[in-house]
PDB file of C-alpha atoms and ligand atoms in Angstrom:
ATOM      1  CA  UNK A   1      34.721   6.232  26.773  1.00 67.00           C
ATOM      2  CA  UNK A   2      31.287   8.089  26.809  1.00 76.00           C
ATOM      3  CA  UNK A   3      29.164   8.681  30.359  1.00 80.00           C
ATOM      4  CA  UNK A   4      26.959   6.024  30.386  1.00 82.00           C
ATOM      5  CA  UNK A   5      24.411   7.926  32.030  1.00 93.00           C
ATOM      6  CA  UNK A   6      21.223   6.970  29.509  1.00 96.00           C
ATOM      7  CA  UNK A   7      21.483   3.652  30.776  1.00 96.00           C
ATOM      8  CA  UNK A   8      18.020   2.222  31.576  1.00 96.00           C
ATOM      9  CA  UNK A   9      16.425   5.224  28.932  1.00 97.00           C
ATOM     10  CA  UNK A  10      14.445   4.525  25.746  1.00 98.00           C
ATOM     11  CA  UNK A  11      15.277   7.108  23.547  1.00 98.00           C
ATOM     12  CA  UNK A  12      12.870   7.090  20.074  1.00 98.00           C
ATOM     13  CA  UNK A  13      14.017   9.179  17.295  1.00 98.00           C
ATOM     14  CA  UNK A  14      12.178   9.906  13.817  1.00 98.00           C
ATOM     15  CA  UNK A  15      14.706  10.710  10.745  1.00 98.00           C
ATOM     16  CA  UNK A  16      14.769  11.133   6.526  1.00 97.00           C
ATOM     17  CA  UNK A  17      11.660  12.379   4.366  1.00 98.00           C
ATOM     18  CA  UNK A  18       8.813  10.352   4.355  1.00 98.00           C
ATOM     19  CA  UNK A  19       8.000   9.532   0.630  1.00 98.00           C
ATOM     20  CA  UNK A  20       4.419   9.738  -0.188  1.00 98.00           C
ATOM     21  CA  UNK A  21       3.134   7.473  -3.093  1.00 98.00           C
ATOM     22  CA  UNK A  22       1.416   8.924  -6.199  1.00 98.00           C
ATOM     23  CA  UNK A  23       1.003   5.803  -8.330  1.00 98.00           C
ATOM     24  CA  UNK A  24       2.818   2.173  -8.373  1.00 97.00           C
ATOM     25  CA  UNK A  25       5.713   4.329  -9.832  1.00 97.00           C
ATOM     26  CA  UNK A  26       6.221   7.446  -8.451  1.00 98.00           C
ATOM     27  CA  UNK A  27       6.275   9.621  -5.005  1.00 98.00           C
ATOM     28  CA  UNK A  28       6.587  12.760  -3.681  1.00 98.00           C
ATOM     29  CA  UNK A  29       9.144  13.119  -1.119  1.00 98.00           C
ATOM     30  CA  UNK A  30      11.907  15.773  -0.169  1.00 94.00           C
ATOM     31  CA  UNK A  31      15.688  16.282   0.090  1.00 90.00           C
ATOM     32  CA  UNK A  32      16.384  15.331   4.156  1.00 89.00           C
ATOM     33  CA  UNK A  33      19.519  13.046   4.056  1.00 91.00           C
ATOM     34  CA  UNK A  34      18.139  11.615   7.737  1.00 94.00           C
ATOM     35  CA  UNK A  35      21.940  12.778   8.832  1.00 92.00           C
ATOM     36  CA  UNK A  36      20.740  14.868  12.222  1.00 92.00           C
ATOM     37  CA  UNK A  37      18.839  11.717  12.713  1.00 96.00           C
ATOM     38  CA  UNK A  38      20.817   8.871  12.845  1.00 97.00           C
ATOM     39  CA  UNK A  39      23.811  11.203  14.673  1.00 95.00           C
ATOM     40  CA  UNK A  40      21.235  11.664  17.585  1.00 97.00           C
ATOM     41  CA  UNK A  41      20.337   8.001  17.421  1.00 98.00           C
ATOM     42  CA  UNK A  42      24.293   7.317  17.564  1.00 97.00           C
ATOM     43  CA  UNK A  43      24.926  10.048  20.147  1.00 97.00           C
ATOM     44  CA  UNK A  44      22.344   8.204  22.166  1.00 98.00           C
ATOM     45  CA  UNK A  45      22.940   4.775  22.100  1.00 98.00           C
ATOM     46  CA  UNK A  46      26.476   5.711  22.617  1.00 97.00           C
ATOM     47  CA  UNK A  47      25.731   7.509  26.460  1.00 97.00           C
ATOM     48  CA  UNK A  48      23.781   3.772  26.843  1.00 97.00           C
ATOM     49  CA  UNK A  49      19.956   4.718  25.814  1.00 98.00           C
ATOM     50  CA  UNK A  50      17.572   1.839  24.103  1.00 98.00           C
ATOM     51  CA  UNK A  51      17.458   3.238  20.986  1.00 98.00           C
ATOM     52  CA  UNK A  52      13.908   2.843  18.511  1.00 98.00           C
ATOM     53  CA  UNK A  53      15.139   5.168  15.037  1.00 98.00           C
ATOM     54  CA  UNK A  54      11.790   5.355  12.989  1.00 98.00           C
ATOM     55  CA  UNK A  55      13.375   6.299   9.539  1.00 98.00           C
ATOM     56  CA  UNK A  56      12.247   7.443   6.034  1.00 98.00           C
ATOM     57  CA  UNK A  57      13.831   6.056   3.047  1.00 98.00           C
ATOM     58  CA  UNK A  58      17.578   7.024   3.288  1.00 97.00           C
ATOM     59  CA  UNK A  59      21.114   6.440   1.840  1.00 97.00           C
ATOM     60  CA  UNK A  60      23.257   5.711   5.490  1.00 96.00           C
ATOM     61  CA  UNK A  61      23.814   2.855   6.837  1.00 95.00           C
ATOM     62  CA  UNK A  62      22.174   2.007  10.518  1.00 92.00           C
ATOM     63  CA  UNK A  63      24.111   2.954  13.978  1.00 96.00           C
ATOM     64  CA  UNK A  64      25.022  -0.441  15.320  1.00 96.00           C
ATOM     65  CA  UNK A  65      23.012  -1.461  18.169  1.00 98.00           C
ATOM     66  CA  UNK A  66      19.875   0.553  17.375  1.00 98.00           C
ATOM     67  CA  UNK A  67      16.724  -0.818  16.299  1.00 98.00           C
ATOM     68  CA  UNK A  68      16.216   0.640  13.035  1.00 98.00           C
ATOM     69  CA  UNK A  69      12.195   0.440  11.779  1.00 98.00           C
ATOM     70  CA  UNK A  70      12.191   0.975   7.929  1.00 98.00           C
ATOM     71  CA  UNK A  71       8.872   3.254   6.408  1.00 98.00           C
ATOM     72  CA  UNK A  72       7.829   5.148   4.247  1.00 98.00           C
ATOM     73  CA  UNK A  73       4.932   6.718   4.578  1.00 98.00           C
ATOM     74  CA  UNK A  74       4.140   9.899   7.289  1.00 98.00           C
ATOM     75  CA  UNK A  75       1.140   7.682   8.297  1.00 98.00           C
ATOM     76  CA  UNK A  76       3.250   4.370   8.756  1.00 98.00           C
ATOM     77  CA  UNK A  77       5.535   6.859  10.566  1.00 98.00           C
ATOM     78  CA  UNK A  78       2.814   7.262  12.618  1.00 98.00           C
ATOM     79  CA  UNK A  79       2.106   3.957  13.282  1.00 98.00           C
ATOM     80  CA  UNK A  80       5.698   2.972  14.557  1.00 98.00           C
ATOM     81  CA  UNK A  81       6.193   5.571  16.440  1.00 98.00           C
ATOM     82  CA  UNK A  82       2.924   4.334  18.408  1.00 98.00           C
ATOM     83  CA  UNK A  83       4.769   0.651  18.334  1.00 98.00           C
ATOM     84  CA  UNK A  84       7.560   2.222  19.309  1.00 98.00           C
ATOM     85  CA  UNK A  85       6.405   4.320  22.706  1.00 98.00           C
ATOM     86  CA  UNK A  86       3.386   1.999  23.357  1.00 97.00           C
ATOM     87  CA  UNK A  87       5.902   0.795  26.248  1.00 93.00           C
ATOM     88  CA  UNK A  88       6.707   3.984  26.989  1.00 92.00           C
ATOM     89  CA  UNK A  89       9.593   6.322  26.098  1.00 98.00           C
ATOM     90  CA  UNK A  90      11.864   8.847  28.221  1.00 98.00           C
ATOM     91  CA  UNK A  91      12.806  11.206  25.059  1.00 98.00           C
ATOM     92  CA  UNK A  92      10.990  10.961  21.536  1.00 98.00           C
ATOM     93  CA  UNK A  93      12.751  13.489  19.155  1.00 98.00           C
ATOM     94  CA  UNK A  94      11.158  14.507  16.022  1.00 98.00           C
ATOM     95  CA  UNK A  95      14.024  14.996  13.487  1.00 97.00           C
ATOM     96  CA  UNK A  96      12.267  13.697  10.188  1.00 98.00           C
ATOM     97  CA  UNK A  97      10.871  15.730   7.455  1.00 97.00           C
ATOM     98  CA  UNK A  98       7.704  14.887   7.228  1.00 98.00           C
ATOM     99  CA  UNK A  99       6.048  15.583   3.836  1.00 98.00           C
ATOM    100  CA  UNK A 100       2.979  17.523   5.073  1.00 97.00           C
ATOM    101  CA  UNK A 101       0.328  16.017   2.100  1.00 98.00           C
ATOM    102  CA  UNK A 102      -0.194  13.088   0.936  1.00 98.00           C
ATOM    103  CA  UNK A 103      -2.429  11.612  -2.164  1.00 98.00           C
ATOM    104  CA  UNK A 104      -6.229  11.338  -1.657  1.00 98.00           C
ATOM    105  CA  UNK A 105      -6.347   8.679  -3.241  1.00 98.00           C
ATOM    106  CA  UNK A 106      -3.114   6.568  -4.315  1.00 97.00           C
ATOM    107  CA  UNK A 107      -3.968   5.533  -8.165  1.00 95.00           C
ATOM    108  CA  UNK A 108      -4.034   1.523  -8.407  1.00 96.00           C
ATOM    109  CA  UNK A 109      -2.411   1.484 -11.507  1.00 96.00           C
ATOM    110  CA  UNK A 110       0.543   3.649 -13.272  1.00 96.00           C
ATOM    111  CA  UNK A 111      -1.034   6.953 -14.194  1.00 94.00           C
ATOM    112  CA  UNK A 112      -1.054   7.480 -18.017  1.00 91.00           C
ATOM    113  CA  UNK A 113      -0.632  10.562 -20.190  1.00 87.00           C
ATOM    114  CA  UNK A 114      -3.630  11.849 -21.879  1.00 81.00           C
ATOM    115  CA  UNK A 115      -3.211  13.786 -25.089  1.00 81.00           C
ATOM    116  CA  UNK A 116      -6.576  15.793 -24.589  1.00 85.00           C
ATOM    117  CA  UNK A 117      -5.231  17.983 -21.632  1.00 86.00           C
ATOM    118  CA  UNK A 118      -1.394  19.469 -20.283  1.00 90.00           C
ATOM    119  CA  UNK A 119      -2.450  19.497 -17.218  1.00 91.00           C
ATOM    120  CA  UNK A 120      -2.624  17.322 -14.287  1.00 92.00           C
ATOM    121  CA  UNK A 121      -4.286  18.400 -10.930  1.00 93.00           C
ATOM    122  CA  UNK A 122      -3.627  15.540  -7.796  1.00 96.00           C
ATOM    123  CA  UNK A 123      -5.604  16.253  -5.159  1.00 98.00           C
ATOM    124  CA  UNK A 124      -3.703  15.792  -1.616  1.00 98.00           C
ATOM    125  CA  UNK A 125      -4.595  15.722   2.325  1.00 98.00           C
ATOM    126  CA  UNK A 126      -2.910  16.710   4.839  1.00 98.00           C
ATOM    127  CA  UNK A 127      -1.007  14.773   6.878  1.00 98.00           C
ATOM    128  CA  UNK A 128      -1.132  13.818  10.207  1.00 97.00           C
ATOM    129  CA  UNK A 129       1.555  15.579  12.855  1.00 98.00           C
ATOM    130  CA  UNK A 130       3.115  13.212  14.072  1.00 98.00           C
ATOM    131  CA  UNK A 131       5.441  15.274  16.754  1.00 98.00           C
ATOM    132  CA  UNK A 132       1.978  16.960  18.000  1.00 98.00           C
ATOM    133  CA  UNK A 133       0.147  13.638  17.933  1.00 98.00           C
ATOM    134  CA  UNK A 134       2.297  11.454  19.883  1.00 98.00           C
ATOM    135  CA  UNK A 135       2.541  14.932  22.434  1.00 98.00           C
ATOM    136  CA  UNK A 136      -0.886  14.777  22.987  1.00 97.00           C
ATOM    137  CA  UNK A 137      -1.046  11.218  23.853  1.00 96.00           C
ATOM    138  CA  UNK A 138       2.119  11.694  25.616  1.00 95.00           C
ATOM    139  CA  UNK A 139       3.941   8.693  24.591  1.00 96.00           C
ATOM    140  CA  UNK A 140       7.361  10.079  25.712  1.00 97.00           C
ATOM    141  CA  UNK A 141       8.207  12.134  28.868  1.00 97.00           C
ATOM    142  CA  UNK A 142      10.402  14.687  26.855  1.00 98.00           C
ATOM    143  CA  UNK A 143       9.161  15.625  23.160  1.00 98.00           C
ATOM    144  CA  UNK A 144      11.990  17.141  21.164  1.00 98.00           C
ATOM    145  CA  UNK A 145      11.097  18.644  17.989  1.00 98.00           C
ATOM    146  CA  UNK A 146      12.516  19.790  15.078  1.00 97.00           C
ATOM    147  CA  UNK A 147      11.921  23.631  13.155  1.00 96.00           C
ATOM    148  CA  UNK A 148      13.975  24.483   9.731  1.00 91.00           C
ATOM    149  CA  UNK A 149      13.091  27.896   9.015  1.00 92.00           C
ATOM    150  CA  UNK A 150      14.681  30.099   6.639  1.00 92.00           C
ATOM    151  CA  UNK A 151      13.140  33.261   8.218  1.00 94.00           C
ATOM    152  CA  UNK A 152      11.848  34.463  11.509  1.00 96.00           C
ATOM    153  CA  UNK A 153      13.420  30.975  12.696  1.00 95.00           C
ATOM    154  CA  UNK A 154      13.068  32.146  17.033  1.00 96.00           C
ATOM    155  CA  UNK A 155       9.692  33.154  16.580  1.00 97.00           C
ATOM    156  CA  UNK A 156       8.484  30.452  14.371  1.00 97.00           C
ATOM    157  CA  UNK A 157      10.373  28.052  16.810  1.00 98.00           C
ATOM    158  CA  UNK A 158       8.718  29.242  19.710  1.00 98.00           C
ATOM    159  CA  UNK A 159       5.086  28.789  17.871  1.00 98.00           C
ATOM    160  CA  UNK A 160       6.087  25.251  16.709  1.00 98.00           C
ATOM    161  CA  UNK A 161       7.194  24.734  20.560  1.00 98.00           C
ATOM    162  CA  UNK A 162       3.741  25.512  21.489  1.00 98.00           C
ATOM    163  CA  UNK A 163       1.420  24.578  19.406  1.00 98.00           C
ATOM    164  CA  UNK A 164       2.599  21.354  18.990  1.00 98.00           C
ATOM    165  CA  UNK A 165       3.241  20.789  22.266  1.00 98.00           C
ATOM    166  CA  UNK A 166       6.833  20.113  22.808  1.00 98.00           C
ATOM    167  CA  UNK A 167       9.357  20.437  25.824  1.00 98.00           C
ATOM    168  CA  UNK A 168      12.162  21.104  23.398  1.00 98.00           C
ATOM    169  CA  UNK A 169      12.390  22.740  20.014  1.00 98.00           C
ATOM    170  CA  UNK A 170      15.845  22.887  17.952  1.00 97.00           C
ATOM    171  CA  UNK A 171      15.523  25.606  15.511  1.00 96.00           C
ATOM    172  CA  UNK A 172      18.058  25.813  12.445  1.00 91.00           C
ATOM    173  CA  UNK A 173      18.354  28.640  10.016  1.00 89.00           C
ATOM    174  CA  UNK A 174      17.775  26.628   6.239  1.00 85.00           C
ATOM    175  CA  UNK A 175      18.383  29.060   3.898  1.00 86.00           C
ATOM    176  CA  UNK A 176      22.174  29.135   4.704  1.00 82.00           C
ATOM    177  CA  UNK A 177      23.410  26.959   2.531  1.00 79.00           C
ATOM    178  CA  UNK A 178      26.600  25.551   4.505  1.00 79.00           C
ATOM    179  CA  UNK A 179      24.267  24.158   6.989  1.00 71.00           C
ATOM    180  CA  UNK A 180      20.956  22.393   7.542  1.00 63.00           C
ATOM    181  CA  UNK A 181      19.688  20.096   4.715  1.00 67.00           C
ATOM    182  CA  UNK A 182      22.153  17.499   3.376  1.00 66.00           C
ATOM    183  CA  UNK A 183      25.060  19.963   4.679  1.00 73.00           C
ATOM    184  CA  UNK A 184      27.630  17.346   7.116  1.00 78.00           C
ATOM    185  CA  UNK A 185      27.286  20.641   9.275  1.00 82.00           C
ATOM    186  CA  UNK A 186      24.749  22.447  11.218  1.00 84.00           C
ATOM    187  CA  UNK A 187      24.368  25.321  13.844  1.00 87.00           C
ATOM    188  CA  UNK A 188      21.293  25.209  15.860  1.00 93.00           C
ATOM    189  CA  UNK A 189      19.775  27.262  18.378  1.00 96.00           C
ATOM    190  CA  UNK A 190      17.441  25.183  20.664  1.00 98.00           C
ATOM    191  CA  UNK A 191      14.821  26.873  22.787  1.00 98.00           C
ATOM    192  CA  UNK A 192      12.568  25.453  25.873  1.00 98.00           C
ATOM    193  CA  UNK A 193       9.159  27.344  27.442  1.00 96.00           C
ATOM    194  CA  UNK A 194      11.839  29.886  29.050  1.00 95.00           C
ATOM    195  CA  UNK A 195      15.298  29.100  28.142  1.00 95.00           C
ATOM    196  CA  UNK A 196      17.857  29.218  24.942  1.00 96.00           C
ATOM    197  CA  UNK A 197      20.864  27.758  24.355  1.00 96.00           C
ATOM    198  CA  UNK A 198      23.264  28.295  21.060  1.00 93.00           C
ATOM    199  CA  UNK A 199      25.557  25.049  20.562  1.00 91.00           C
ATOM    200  CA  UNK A 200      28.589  26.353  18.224  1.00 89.00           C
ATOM    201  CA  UNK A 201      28.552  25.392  14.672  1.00 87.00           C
ATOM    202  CA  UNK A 202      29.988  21.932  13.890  1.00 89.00           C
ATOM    203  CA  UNK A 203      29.646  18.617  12.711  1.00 90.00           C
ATOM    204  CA  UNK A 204      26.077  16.729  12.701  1.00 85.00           C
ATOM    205  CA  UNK A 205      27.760  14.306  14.791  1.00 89.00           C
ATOM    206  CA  UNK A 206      29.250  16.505  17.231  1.00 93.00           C
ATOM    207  CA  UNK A 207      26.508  18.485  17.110  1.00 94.00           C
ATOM    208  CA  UNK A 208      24.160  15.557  17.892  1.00 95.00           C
ATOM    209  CA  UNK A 209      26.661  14.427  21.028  1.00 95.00           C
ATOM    210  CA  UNK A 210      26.140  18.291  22.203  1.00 95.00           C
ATOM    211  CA  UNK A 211      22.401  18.291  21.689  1.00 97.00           C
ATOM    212  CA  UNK A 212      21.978  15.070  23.601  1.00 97.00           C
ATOM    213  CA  UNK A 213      23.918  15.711  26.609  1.00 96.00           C
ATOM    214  CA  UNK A 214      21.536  19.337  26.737  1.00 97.00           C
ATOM    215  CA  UNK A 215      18.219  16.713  26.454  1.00 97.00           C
ATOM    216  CA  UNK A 216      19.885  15.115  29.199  1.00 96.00           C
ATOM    217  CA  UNK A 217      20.237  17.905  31.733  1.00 95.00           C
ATOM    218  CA  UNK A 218      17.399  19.574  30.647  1.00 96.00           C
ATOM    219  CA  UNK A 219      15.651  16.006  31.576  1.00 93.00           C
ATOM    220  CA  UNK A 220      17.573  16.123  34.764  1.00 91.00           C
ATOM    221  CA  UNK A 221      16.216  19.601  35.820  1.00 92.00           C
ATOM    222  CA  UNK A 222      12.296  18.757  35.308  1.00 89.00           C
ATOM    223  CA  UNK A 223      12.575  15.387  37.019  1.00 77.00           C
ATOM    224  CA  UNK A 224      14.075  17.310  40.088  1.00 66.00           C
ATOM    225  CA  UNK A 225      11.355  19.914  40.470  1.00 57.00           C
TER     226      UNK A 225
HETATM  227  O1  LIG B 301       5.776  21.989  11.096  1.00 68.07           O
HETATM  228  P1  LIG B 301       7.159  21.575  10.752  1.00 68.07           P
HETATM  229  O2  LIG B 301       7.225  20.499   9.711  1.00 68.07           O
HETATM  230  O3  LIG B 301       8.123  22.672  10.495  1.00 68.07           O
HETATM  231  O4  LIG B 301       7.642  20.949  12.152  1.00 68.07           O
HETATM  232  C1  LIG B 301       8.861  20.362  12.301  1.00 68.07           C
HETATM  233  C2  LIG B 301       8.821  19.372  13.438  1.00 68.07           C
HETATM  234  O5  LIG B 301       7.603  18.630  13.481  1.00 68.07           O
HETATM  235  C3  LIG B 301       9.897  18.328  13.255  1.00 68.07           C
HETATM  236  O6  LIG B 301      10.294  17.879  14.531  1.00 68.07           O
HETATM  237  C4  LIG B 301       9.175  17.254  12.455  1.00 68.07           C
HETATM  238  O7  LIG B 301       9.806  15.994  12.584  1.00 68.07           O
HETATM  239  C5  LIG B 301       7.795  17.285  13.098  1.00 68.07           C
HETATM  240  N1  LIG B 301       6.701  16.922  12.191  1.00 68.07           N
HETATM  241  C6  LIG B 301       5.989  15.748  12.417  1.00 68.07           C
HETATM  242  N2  LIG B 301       4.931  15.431  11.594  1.00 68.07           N
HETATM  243  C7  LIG B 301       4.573  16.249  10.587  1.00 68.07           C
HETATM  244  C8  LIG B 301       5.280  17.439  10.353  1.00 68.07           C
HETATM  245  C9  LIG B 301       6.349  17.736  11.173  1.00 68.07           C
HETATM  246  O8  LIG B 301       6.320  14.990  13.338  1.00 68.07           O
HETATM  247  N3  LIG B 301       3.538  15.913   9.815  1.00 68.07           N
END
């Protein structure tokens, strides 16, 4: 059986795209599978953590014994991740891909085709960061985020670290394609303010078990200082 020692934690973990409507018909979203996601949210509840998974539309089924809040948008993300630390959290982890625009203006009706032009210009907004928003307001006493890079990925990691932030940043290389997105596999290197570690390449889920216990300790060594 798996150390219990989450017990008494309330874990909240984002996963999937976030799908961003255009018209009564149609979004734009992107190819996350929500598979890191709902291993961490697995991982966790199995070590004994209250577990909140925000999640994007996705194909996979929900862990058993964690509350699963269906969305869509990146704003309603927003929005239930505030629910869902307005109690308070011990670890929020960031592992959705959040579409960073969204429609202006979400057309009432279906869109038509005009015959007087080929082109069609939407106008979008950005976004609100979710990871860096809920930081600021520090709704969770460790903020774990996610950084899929396909170059530069320490350095970028390290910015995203910063500037959004967080106490925890797990960086993985995307443009290798026999990990990362929609891959059953993934090798990570995750980075704090002045350590590194390198979990070996395996399985999301064994991956996720790896990446929680290291949330764990590395929880362990700032409550002790
Ligand atoms: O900036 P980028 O999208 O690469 O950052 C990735 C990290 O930030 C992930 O943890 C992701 O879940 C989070 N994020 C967020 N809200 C956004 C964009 C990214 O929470 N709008």
């Amino acid at each position: 059986p798996v150390q219990q020692n989450l017990a008494g934690q309330h874990w909240v973990i984002t996963a999937g795209p976030t799908m961003e409507a255009i018209d009564p018909v149609r979004y734009i979203s992107n190819h996350s599978s929500g598979k890191m996601g709902y291993a961490l949210a697995k991982a966790a509840q199995a070590r004994g953590a209250t577990v909140t998974l925000v999640s994007g539309p996705t194909q996979i089924a929900p862990p058993a014994n964690v509350k699963l809040v269906a969305i869509k948008s990146a704003q309603e993300m927003l929005y239930a991740c505030r629910a869902a630390t307005a109690k308070g959290a011990d670890v929020f982890i960031g592992a959705a891909a959040v579409a960073d625009f969204r429609m202006k203006d979400v057309a009432e009706q279906k869109m038509k085709k005009t015959s007087d032009s080929n082109d069609l210009t939407l106008t979008l907004v950005k976004n609100p960061d979710i990871i860096a928003t809920l930081s600021s307001e520090q709704a969770a006493q460790c903020m774990v985020g996610f950084a899929a890079e396909t170059q530069n990925v320490l350095e970028y990691a390290r910015k995203k670290l910063e500037s959004k932030g967080l106490d925890l940043i797990i960086a993985n290389d995307v443009s290798r394609s026999d990990i990362g997105f929609n891959q059953d596999q993934n090798e990570v290197t995750v980075l704090s303010k002045d350590q590194q570690w390198s979990p070996e390449k395996s399985t999301k889920s064994a991956l996720a078990d790896e990446l929680v216990e290291l949330i764990f300790q590395y929880q362990q060594t700032q409550t002790s200082d």
